[in-house]
C-alpha cells in the first residue's frame, strides 16, 4: 500500500491506493476537518486525477480524528468578508461535490463523529455512506444565522423534503440510525466495526466487473433526471450496450458454467 500526502502546505488531504481502492482522508483533526480552501483544492485535484485513472475501482472519503467534517472553515470565511470571496468559495465547494457525483466509480463516505453543514453535504454527495453508530449529522448553519443553501441541494436529493427542511430550519442533529432510516447513509455499524465494514464493501465492489460498475454509476445518476418513459428508453439502450461488452459475455458464460468470472474490462 502506498500512502502519501497530496502536495499541500498543510498536508490537509492524504491519499492511499490499494488494489484499485483510493482512500482520501481529510487531515485537519484539530479543526474537525473543516473544508478550508486548501482542503477543497486538494480534493478537487485528487478527484480530477482519479476521474482519468481507469485502474481505480472505487473511492473512500474518510477523516482523521474524532469528527468526519464540521463543514466550511468559519474562521477563514470571516477573515475574508466579501461577497465575491464567498461566491468563489461556494462555487469551489459545489464543483467538488459535483465532482464526487460525476466520478465514474462509486464513492463511499466513511463517517465517524459529526458531519455538519458542508460536511453533511459531503456525505450526501457520495454514492454510499457507511456510518459508525455514534456518528451524528446536521446542517446547522441556521444556528449562526446562515441557511445551509448549498448543503440543501445534496441533502434534498437524499432524504424526503420535510425531513430535509426540518434539519435545515432547526439545525437539529440526527443520529446515525435516523440518517439510515431517512436515506442519508446506506449502512450503520458499531463503531469498532467501521473499518471492517468499509473494507468489506470495497472488496464487494472490486469483485464486480469494472465495466458494469462504471456503466451503472453513470446510468443511475442520469436516469434520475428523466421522466419514467425517458428513463426506460435510456436504460434499455445502456443495458443493450452493456450486453455487448466482453465482461457481460464472460459473466453470463461463467454463470452458466458454474465458475467464477474473469473480468477483463477497465
PDB file of C-alpha atoms in Angstrom:
ATOM      1  CA  UNK A   1       0.000   0.000   0.000  1.00  0.00           C
ATOM      2  CA  UNK A   2       1.312   3.421  -0.975  1.00  0.00           C
ATOM      3  CA  UNK A   3       0.469   6.253   1.434  1.00  0.00           C
ATOM      4  CA  UNK A   4       1.429   9.811   0.551  1.00  0.00           C
ATOM      5  CA  UNK A   5       0.063  13.296   1.257  1.00  0.00           C
ATOM      6  CA  UNK A   6      -1.045  15.434  -1.630  1.00  0.00           C
ATOM      7  CA  UNK A   7       1.125  18.456  -2.320  1.00  0.00           C
ATOM      8  CA  UNK A   8      -0.471  20.949   0.058  1.00  0.00           C
ATOM      9  CA  UNK A   9       1.421  23.010   2.592  1.00  0.00           C
ATOM     10  CA  UNK A  10      -0.672  21.651   5.464  1.00  0.00           C
ATOM     11  CA  UNK A  11      -0.960  18.054   4.237  1.00  0.00           C
ATOM     12  CA  UNK A  12      -4.688  18.549   4.614  1.00  0.00           C
ATOM     13  CA  UNK A  13      -5.614  15.539   2.488  1.00  0.00           C
ATOM     14  CA  UNK A  14      -3.961  12.116   2.489  1.00  0.00           C
ATOM     15  CA  UNK A  15      -4.257   9.593  -0.324  1.00  0.00           C
ATOM     16  CA  UNK A  16      -3.831   5.824  -0.102  1.00  0.00           C
ATOM     17  CA  UNK A  17      -4.025   3.491  -3.115  1.00  0.00           C
ATOM     18  CA  UNK A  18      -4.545  -0.212  -2.582  1.00  0.00           C
ATOM     19  CA  UNK A  19      -5.732  -2.657  -5.241  1.00  0.00           C
ATOM     20  CA  UNK A  20      -7.962  -0.237  -7.094  1.00  0.00           C
ATOM     21  CA  UNK A  21      -9.351   1.389  -3.945  1.00  0.00           C
ATOM     22  CA  UNK A  22      -8.395   5.020  -3.327  1.00  0.00           C
ATOM     23  CA  UNK A  23      -8.851   6.360   0.206  1.00  0.00           C
ATOM     24  CA  UNK A  24      -8.890  10.150   0.571  1.00  0.00           C
ATOM     25  CA  UNK A  25      -8.563  11.170   4.205  1.00  0.00           C
ATOM     26  CA  UNK A  26      -9.415  14.669   5.408  1.00  0.00           C
ATOM     27  CA  UNK A  27      -6.497  15.527   7.661  1.00  0.00           C
ATOM     28  CA  UNK A  28      -7.315  18.533   9.831  1.00  0.00           C
ATOM     29  CA  UNK A  29      -8.368  16.722  13.003  1.00  0.00           C
ATOM     30  CA  UNK A  30      -7.761  19.718  15.289  1.00  0.00           C
ATOM     31  CA  UNK A  31     -10.211  21.734  13.153  1.00  0.00           C
ATOM     32  CA  UNK A  32     -12.693  18.834  12.931  1.00  0.00           C
ATOM     33  CA  UNK A  33     -11.676  18.514   9.268  1.00  0.00           C
ATOM     34  CA  UNK A  34     -13.304  21.776   8.255  1.00  0.00           C
ATOM     35  CA  UNK A  35     -13.349  22.353   4.493  1.00  0.00           C
ATOM     36  CA  UNK A  36     -10.850  25.163   4.107  1.00  0.00           C
ATOM     37  CA  UNK A  37      -9.895  26.499   0.677  1.00  0.00           C
ATOM     38  CA  UNK A  38      -6.822  24.267   0.843  1.00  0.00           C
ATOM     39  CA  UNK A  39      -8.880  21.139   1.560  1.00  0.00           C
ATOM     40  CA  UNK A  40     -11.281  21.897  -1.290  1.00  0.00           C
ATOM     41  CA  UNK A  41      -8.393  22.470  -3.691  1.00  0.00           C
ATOM     42  CA  UNK A  42      -6.715  19.228  -2.620  1.00  0.00           C
ATOM     43  CA  UNK A  43      -9.983  17.308  -3.017  1.00  0.00           C
ATOM     44  CA  UNK A  44     -10.544  18.767  -6.482  1.00  0.00           C
ATOM     45  CA  UNK A  45      -7.021  17.821  -7.570  1.00  0.00           C
ATOM     46  CA  UNK A  46      -7.495  14.278  -6.291  1.00  0.00           C
ATOM     47  CA  UNK A  47     -10.892  13.880  -7.958  1.00  0.00           C
ATOM     48  CA  UNK A  48      -9.541  15.150 -11.279  1.00  0.00           C
ATOM     49  CA  UNK A  49      -6.693  12.631 -11.119  1.00  0.00           C
ATOM     50  CA  UNK A  50      -8.987   9.753 -10.183  1.00  0.00           C
ATOM     51  CA  UNK A  51     -11.508  10.561 -12.916  1.00  0.00           C
ATOM     52  CA  UNK A  52      -8.973   9.800 -15.646  1.00  0.00           C
ATOM     53  CA  UNK A  53      -7.429   6.714 -13.997  1.00  0.00           C
ATOM     54  CA  UNK A  54      -9.064   3.515 -15.263  1.00  0.00           C
ATOM     55  CA  UNK A  55      -7.242   1.463 -12.640  1.00  0.00           C
ATOM     56  CA  UNK A  56      -9.408   2.948  -9.857  1.00  0.00           C
ATOM     57  CA  UNK A  57     -12.384   0.792  -8.881  1.00  0.00           C
ATOM     58  CA  UNK A  58     -13.856   2.808  -6.015  1.00  0.00           C
ATOM     59  CA  UNK A  59     -13.080   5.734  -3.704  1.00  0.00           C
ATOM     60  CA  UNK A  60     -13.467   6.110   0.052  1.00  0.00           C
ATOM     61  CA  UNK A  61     -13.667   9.544   1.668  1.00  0.00           C
ATOM     62  CA  UNK A  62     -12.557   9.245   5.281  1.00  0.00           C
ATOM     63  CA  UNK A  63     -11.390  11.612   8.010  1.00  0.00           C
ATOM     64  CA  UNK A  64      -8.717  11.727  10.689  1.00  0.00           C
ATOM     65  CA  UNK A  65      -9.591  12.288  14.324  1.00  0.00           C
ATOM     66  CA  UNK A  66     -12.895  12.353  16.194  1.00  0.00           C
ATOM     67  CA  UNK A  67     -15.028  14.104  13.562  1.00  0.00           C
ATOM     68  CA  UNK A  68     -15.801  13.439   9.920  1.00  0.00           C
ATOM     69  CA  UNK A  69     -16.220  17.065   8.841  1.00  0.00           C
ATOM     70  CA  UNK A  70     -17.529  20.216  10.533  1.00  0.00           C
ATOM     71  CA  UNK A  71     -18.360  21.983   7.262  1.00  0.00           C
ATOM     72  CA  UNK A  72     -16.738  25.137   5.946  1.00  0.00           C
ATOM     73  CA  UNK A  73     -13.904  26.803   7.851  1.00  0.00           C
ATOM     74  CA  UNK A  74     -15.816  29.643   9.507  1.00  0.00           C
ATOM     75  CA  UNK A  75     -12.684  31.435  10.729  1.00  0.00           C
ATOM     76  CA  UNK A  76     -11.289  31.531   7.206  1.00  0.00           C
ATOM     77  CA  UNK A  77     -14.638  32.758   5.900  1.00  0.00           C
ATOM     78  CA  UNK A  78     -14.859  35.577   8.443  1.00  0.00           C
ATOM     79  CA  UNK A  79     -11.307  36.623   7.596  1.00  0.00           C
ATOM     80  CA  UNK A  80     -12.439  37.334   4.014  1.00  0.00           C
ATOM     81  CA  UNK A  81     -15.683  39.312   4.329  1.00  0.00           C
ATOM     82  CA  UNK A  82     -16.621  39.964   0.711  1.00  0.00           C
ATOM     83  CA  UNK A  83     -19.432  38.616  -1.420  1.00  0.00           C
ATOM     84  CA  UNK A  84     -17.043  37.864  -4.282  1.00  0.00           C
ATOM     85  CA  UNK A  85     -14.922  35.733  -1.981  1.00  0.00           C
ATOM     86  CA  UNK A  86     -17.951  33.824  -0.695  1.00  0.00           C
ATOM     87  CA  UNK A  87     -19.346  33.232  -4.177  1.00  0.00           C
ATOM     88  CA  UNK A  88     -15.971  31.890  -5.315  1.00  0.00           C
ATOM     89  CA  UNK A  89     -15.679  29.679  -2.224  1.00  0.00           C
ATOM     90  CA  UNK A  90     -19.148  28.178  -2.575  1.00  0.00           C
ATOM     91  CA  UNK A  91     -18.605  27.640  -6.306  1.00  0.00           C
ATOM     92  CA  UNK A  92     -15.370  25.785  -5.494  1.00  0.00           C
ATOM     93  CA  UNK A  93     -17.179  23.622  -2.933  1.00  0.00           C
ATOM     94  CA  UNK A  94     -20.050  22.944  -5.348  1.00  0.00           C
ATOM     95  CA  UNK A  95     -17.560  21.840  -8.002  1.00  0.00           C
ATOM     96  CA  UNK A  96     -16.035  19.348  -5.560  1.00  0.00           C
ATOM     97  CA  UNK A  97     -19.457  17.941  -4.639  1.00  0.00           C
ATOM     98  CA  UNK A  98     -20.421  17.613  -8.304  1.00  0.00           C
ATOM     99  CA  UNK A  99     -17.031  16.043  -8.989  1.00  0.00           C
ATOM    100  CA  UNK A 100     -17.884  13.295  -6.496  1.00  0.00           C
ATOM    101  CA  UNK A 101     -21.275  12.735  -8.127  1.00  0.00           C
ATOM    102  CA  UNK A 102     -19.744  12.687 -11.617  1.00  0.00           C
ATOM    103  CA  UNK A 103     -16.793  10.452 -10.769  1.00  0.00           C
ATOM    104  CA  UNK A 104     -17.060   7.295 -12.913  1.00  0.00           C
ATOM    105  CA  UNK A 105     -16.624   4.944  -9.920  1.00  0.00           C
ATOM    106  CA  UNK A 106     -18.558   4.605  -6.641  1.00  0.00           C
ATOM    107  CA  UNK A 107     -17.611   6.953  -3.817  1.00  0.00           C
ATOM    108  CA  UNK A 108     -18.145   5.832  -0.208  1.00  0.00           C
ATOM    109  CA  UNK A 109     -18.235   8.163   2.785  1.00  0.00           C
ATOM    110  CA  UNK A 110     -16.711   6.558   5.889  1.00  0.00           C
ATOM    111  CA  UNK A 111     -18.252   8.550   8.732  1.00  0.00           C
ATOM    112  CA  UNK A 112     -17.250   8.768  12.353  1.00  0.00           C
ATOM    113  CA  UNK A 113     -18.150  11.540  14.791  1.00  0.00           C
ATOM    114  CA  UNK A 114     -20.047  14.530  13.481  1.00  0.00           C
ATOM    115  CA  UNK A 115     -20.793  15.527   9.901  1.00  0.00           C
ATOM    116  CA  UNK A 116     -22.233  19.024   9.890  1.00  0.00           C
ATOM    117  CA  UNK A 117     -23.213  21.642   7.291  1.00  0.00           C
ATOM    118  CA  UNK A 118     -20.933  21.155   4.250  1.00  0.00           C
ATOM    119  CA  UNK A 119     -19.665  18.001   5.993  1.00  0.00           C
ATOM    120  CA  UNK A 120     -23.189  16.611   5.847  1.00  0.00           C
ATOM    121  CA  UNK A 121     -23.305  17.797   2.220  1.00  0.00           C
ATOM    122  CA  UNK A 122     -20.155  15.765   1.574  1.00  0.00           C
ATOM    123  CA  UNK A 123     -21.834  12.629   2.934  1.00  0.00           C
ATOM    124  CA  UNK A 124     -24.951  13.289   0.870  1.00  0.00           C
ATOM    125  CA  UNK A 125     -22.868  13.749  -2.289  1.00  0.00           C
ATOM    126  CA  UNK A 126     -21.287  10.308  -2.005  1.00  0.00           C
ATOM    127  CA  UNK A 127     -22.896   7.284  -3.641  1.00  0.00           C
ATOM    128  CA  UNK A 128     -22.779   5.262  -0.434  1.00  0.00           C
ATOM    129  CA  UNK A 129     -22.136   6.110   3.198  1.00  0.00           C
ATOM    130  CA  UNK A 130     -21.106   3.773   5.996  1.00  0.00           C
ATOM    131  CA  UNK A 131     -21.509   5.371   9.421  1.00  0.00           C
ATOM    132  CA  UNK A 132     -20.373   4.428  12.893  1.00  0.00           C
ATOM    133  CA  UNK A 133     -23.365   4.145  15.209  1.00  0.00           C
ATOM    134  CA  UNK A 134     -22.122   7.101  17.305  1.00  0.00           C
ATOM    135  CA  UNK A 135     -21.950   9.408  14.246  1.00  0.00           C
ATOM    136  CA  UNK A 136     -24.236  12.431  14.127  1.00  0.00           C
ATOM    137  CA  UNK A 137     -25.419  14.614  11.270  1.00  0.00           C
ATOM    138  CA  UNK A 138     -26.712  18.182  10.969  1.00  0.00           C
ATOM    139  CA  UNK A 139     -26.998  21.125   8.616  1.00  0.00           C
ATOM    140  CA  UNK A 140     -26.501  23.611  11.410  1.00  0.00           C
ATOM    141  CA  UNK A 141     -25.692  26.864   9.628  1.00  0.00           C
ATOM    142  CA  UNK A 142     -29.057  28.201  10.757  1.00  0.00           C
ATOM    143  CA  UNK A 143     -27.680  28.330  14.309  1.00  0.00           C
ATOM    144  CA  UNK A 144     -25.204  31.047  13.257  1.00  0.00           C
ATOM    145  CA  UNK A 145     -27.655  32.937  11.048  1.00  0.00           C
ATOM    146  CA  UNK A 146     -26.741  31.166   7.803  1.00  0.00           C
ATOM    147  CA  UNK A 147     -29.187  28.917   5.951  1.00  0.00           C
ATOM    148  CA  UNK A 148     -27.267  25.926   4.535  1.00  0.00           C
ATOM    149  CA  UNK A 149     -28.344  26.591   0.951  1.00  0.00           C
ATOM    150  CA  UNK A 150     -25.677  24.611  -0.897  1.00  0.00           C
ATOM    151  CA  UNK A 151     -25.844  21.639   1.531  1.00  0.00           C
ATOM    152  CA  UNK A 152     -29.609  21.699   0.967  1.00  0.00           C
ATOM    153  CA  UNK A 153     -29.073  20.765  -2.677  1.00  0.00           C
ATOM    154  CA  UNK A 154     -27.371  17.469  -1.818  1.00  0.00           C
ATOM    155  CA  UNK A 155     -29.479  16.808   1.283  1.00  0.00           C
ATOM    156  CA  UNK A 156     -32.800  17.205  -0.531  1.00  0.00           C
ATOM    157  CA  UNK A 157     -31.651  14.719  -3.166  1.00  0.00           C
ATOM    158  CA  UNK A 158     -31.077  12.099  -0.457  1.00  0.00           C
ATOM    159  CA  UNK A 159     -33.908  12.387   2.025  1.00  0.00           C
ATOM    160  CA  UNK A 160     -37.619  13.312   1.939  1.00  0.00           C
ATOM    161  CA  UNK A 161     -38.262  17.075   1.637  1.00  0.00           C
ATOM    162  CA  UNK A 162     -39.962  17.536   5.002  1.00  0.00           C
ATOM    163  CA  UNK A 163     -37.159  15.778   6.849  1.00  0.00           C
ATOM    164  CA  UNK A 164     -34.568  17.794   4.946  1.00  0.00           C
ATOM    165  CA  UNK A 165     -36.305  21.089   5.625  1.00  0.00           C
ATOM    166  CA  UNK A 166     -36.720  20.225   9.295  1.00  0.00           C
ATOM    167  CA  UNK A 167     -32.963  19.702   9.577  1.00  0.00           C
ATOM    168  CA  UNK A 168     -32.265  22.911   7.651  1.00  0.00           C
ATOM    169  CA  UNK A 169     -34.505  25.222   9.709  1.00  0.00           C
ATOM    170  CA  UNK A 170     -33.801  23.730  13.139  1.00  0.00           C
ATOM    171  CA  UNK A 171     -30.110  22.819  12.846  1.00  0.00           C
ATOM    172  CA  UNK A 172     -31.039  19.699  14.805  1.00  0.00           C
ATOM    173  CA  UNK A 173     -28.571  16.835  14.946  1.00  0.00           C
ATOM    174  CA  UNK A 174     -29.819  13.414  13.927  1.00  0.00           C
ATOM    175  CA  UNK A 175     -28.337  10.073  14.913  1.00  0.00           C
ATOM    176  CA  UNK A 176     -26.770   7.568  12.568  1.00  0.00           C
ATOM    177  CA  UNK A 177     -29.872   5.399  12.847  1.00  0.00           C
ATOM    178  CA  UNK A 178     -32.082   8.373  11.885  1.00  0.00           C
ATOM    179  CA  UNK A 179     -29.751   9.086   8.978  1.00  0.00           C
ATOM    180  CA  UNK A 180     -30.129   5.473   7.882  1.00  0.00           C
ATOM    181  CA  UNK A 181     -33.922   5.489   8.089  1.00  0.00           C
ATOM    182  CA  UNK A 182     -34.102   8.718   6.082  1.00  0.00           C
ATOM    183  CA  UNK A 183     -31.662   7.545   3.392  1.00  0.00           C
ATOM    184  CA  UNK A 184     -28.741   9.865   4.149  1.00  0.00           C
ATOM    185  CA  UNK A 185     -26.451   6.893   4.848  1.00  0.00           C
ATOM    186  CA  UNK A 186     -26.613   3.367   3.466  1.00  0.00           C
ATOM    187  CA  UNK A 187     -25.194   1.380   6.394  1.00  0.00           C
ATOM    188  CA  UNK A 188     -24.722   1.846  10.143  1.00  0.00           C
ATOM    189  CA  UNK A 189     -22.330  -0.381  12.099  1.00  0.00           C
ATOM    190  CA  UNK A 190     -20.909  -0.482  15.637  1.00  0.00           C
ATOM    191  CA  UNK A 191     -18.021   1.962  15.959  1.00  0.00           C
ATOM    192  CA  UNK A 192     -15.441  -0.809  16.312  1.00  0.00           C
ATOM    193  CA  UNK A 193     -16.615  -2.392  13.035  1.00  0.00           C
ATOM    194  CA  UNK A 194     -16.404   0.710  10.811  1.00  0.00           C
ATOM    195  CA  UNK A 195     -13.070  -0.145   9.194  1.00  0.00           C
ATOM    196  CA  UNK A 196     -14.086  -3.747   8.536  1.00  0.00           C
ATOM    197  CA  UNK A 197     -17.467  -2.757   7.099  1.00  0.00           C
ATOM    198  CA  UNK A 198     -15.908  -0.328   4.630  1.00  0.00           C
ATOM    199  CA  UNK A 199     -13.275  -2.889   3.640  1.00  0.00           C
ATOM    200  CA  UNK A 200     -15.989  -5.497   3.027  1.00  0.00           C
ATOM    201  CA  UNK A 201     -17.941  -3.051   0.863  1.00  0.00           C
ATOM    202  CA  UNK A 202     -14.921  -2.038  -1.225  1.00  0.00           C
ATOM    203  CA  UNK A 203     -13.990  -5.706  -1.664  1.00  0.00           C
ATOM    204  CA  UNK A 204     -17.513  -6.443  -2.927  1.00  0.00           C
ATOM    205  CA  UNK A 205     -17.380  -3.582  -5.428  1.00  0.00           C
ATOM    206  CA  UNK A 206     -13.916  -4.557  -6.635  1.00  0.00           C
ATOM    207  CA  UNK A 207     -15.087  -8.143  -7.198  1.00  0.00           C
ATOM    208  CA  UNK A 208     -17.578  -6.971  -9.851  1.00  0.00           C
ATOM    209  CA  UNK A 209     -16.956  -6.137 -13.493  1.00  0.00           C
ATOM    210  CA  UNK A 210     -15.374  -2.680 -13.726  1.00  0.00           C
ATOM    211  CA  UNK A 211     -17.268  -2.101 -16.983  1.00  0.00           C
ATOM    212  CA  UNK A 212     -20.603  -2.866 -15.315  1.00  0.00           C
ATOM    213  CA  UNK A 213     -19.823  -0.703 -12.265  1.00  0.00           C
ATOM    214  CA  UNK A 214     -18.796   2.324 -14.330  1.00  0.00           C
ATOM    215  CA  UNK A 215     -21.746   1.853 -16.673  1.00  0.00           C
ATOM    216  CA  UNK A 216     -24.088   1.547 -13.717  1.00  0.00           C
ATOM    217  CA  UNK A 217     -22.924   4.624 -11.861  1.00  0.00           C
ATOM    218  CA  UNK A 218     -23.271   6.848 -14.919  1.00  0.00           C
ATOM    219  CA  UNK A 219     -26.657   5.374 -15.838  1.00  0.00           C
ATOM    220  CA  UNK A 220     -28.091   5.536 -12.308  1.00  0.00           C
ATOM    221  CA  UNK A 221     -27.420   9.241 -11.908  1.00  0.00           C
ATOM    222  CA  UNK A 222     -28.604  10.172 -15.381  1.00  0.00           C
ATOM    223  CA  UNK A 223     -31.924   8.315 -15.304  1.00  0.00           C
ATOM    224  CA  UNK A 224     -32.977  10.050 -12.082  1.00  0.00           C
ATOM    225  CA  UNK A 225     -33.303  13.325 -14.016  1.00  0.00           C
ATOM    226  CA  UNK A 226     -35.677  11.811 -16.612  1.00  0.00           C
ATOM    227  CA  UNK A 227     -39.352  11.022 -16.886  1.00  0.00           C
ATOM    228  CA  UNK A 228     -40.336   7.372 -16.422  1.00  0.00           C
ATOM    229  CA  UNK A 229     -40.698   6.802 -20.177  1.00  0.00           C
ATOM    230  CA  UNK A 230     -37.403   8.544 -20.977  1.00  0.00           C
ATOM    231  CA  UNK A 231     -35.624   6.639 -18.213  1.00  0.00           C
ATOM    232  CA  UNK A 232     -36.739   3.252 -19.534  1.00  0.00           C
ATOM    233  CA  UNK A 233     -35.731   4.149 -23.082  1.00  0.00           C
ATOM    234  CA  UNK A 234     -32.328   5.351 -21.918  1.00  0.00           C
ATOM    235  CA  UNK A 235     -31.811   2.381 -19.568  1.00  0.00           C
ATOM    236  CA  UNK A 236     -32.709  -0.108 -22.288  1.00  0.00           C
ATOM    237  CA  UNK A 237     -30.132   1.379 -24.616  1.00  0.00           C
ATOM    238  CA  UNK A 238     -27.469   1.378 -21.907  1.00  0.00           C
ATOM    239  CA  UNK A 239     -28.247  -2.221 -20.971  1.00  0.00           C
ATOM    240  CA  UNK A 240     -28.047  -3.330 -24.609  1.00  0.00           C
ATOM    241  CA  UNK A 241     -24.643  -1.654 -24.930  1.00  0.00           C
ATOM    242  CA  UNK A 242     -23.530  -3.281 -21.671  1.00  0.00           C
ATOM    243  CA  UNK A 243     -24.565  -6.685 -23.056  1.00  0.00           C
ATOM    244  CA  UNK A 244     -22.118  -6.182 -25.931  1.00  0.00           C
ATOM    245  CA  UNK A 245     -19.203  -5.771 -23.506  1.00  0.00           C
ATOM    246  CA  UNK A 246     -16.726  -8.632 -23.178  1.00  0.00           C
ATOM    247  CA  UNK A 247     -17.291  -8.720 -19.430  1.00  0.00           C
ATOM    248  CA  UNK A 248     -21.038  -9.360 -19.848  1.00  0.00           C
ATOM    249  CA  UNK A 249     -20.391 -12.319 -22.132  1.00  0.00           C
ATOM    250  CA  UNK A 250     -17.780 -13.661 -19.713  1.00  0.00           C
ATOM    251  CA  UNK A 251     -20.051 -13.172 -16.695  1.00  0.00           C
ATOM    252  CA  UNK A 252     -23.022 -14.942 -18.264  1.00  0.00           C
ATOM    253  CA  UNK A 253     -20.866 -17.797 -19.561  1.00  0.00           C
ATOM    254  CA  UNK A 254     -19.304 -18.184 -16.109  1.00  0.00           C
ATOM    255  CA  UNK A 255     -22.755 -18.302 -14.507  1.00  0.00           C
ATOM    256  CA  UNK A 256     -23.933 -20.980 -16.947  1.00  0.00           C
ATOM    257  CA  UNK A 257     -20.715 -22.959 -16.463  1.00  0.00           C
ATOM    258  CA  UNK A 258     -20.839 -22.512 -12.668  1.00  0.00           C
ATOM    259  CA  UNK A 259     -17.412 -20.930 -12.348  1.00  0.00           C
ATOM    260  CA  UNK A 260     -16.026 -17.576 -11.241  1.00  0.00           C
ATOM    261  CA  UNK A 261     -15.846 -14.955 -13.991  1.00  0.00           C
ATOM    262  CA  UNK A 262     -12.532 -13.466 -15.065  1.00  0.00           C
ATOM    263  CA  UNK A 263     -13.134  -9.782 -15.711  1.00  0.00           C
ATOM    264  CA  UNK A 264     -11.164  -8.147 -18.496  1.00  0.00           C
ATOM    265  CA  UNK A 265     -12.729  -4.688 -18.680  1.00  0.00           C
ATOM    266  CA  UNK A 266     -11.358  -1.482 -17.163  1.00  0.00           C
TER     267      UNK A 266
END
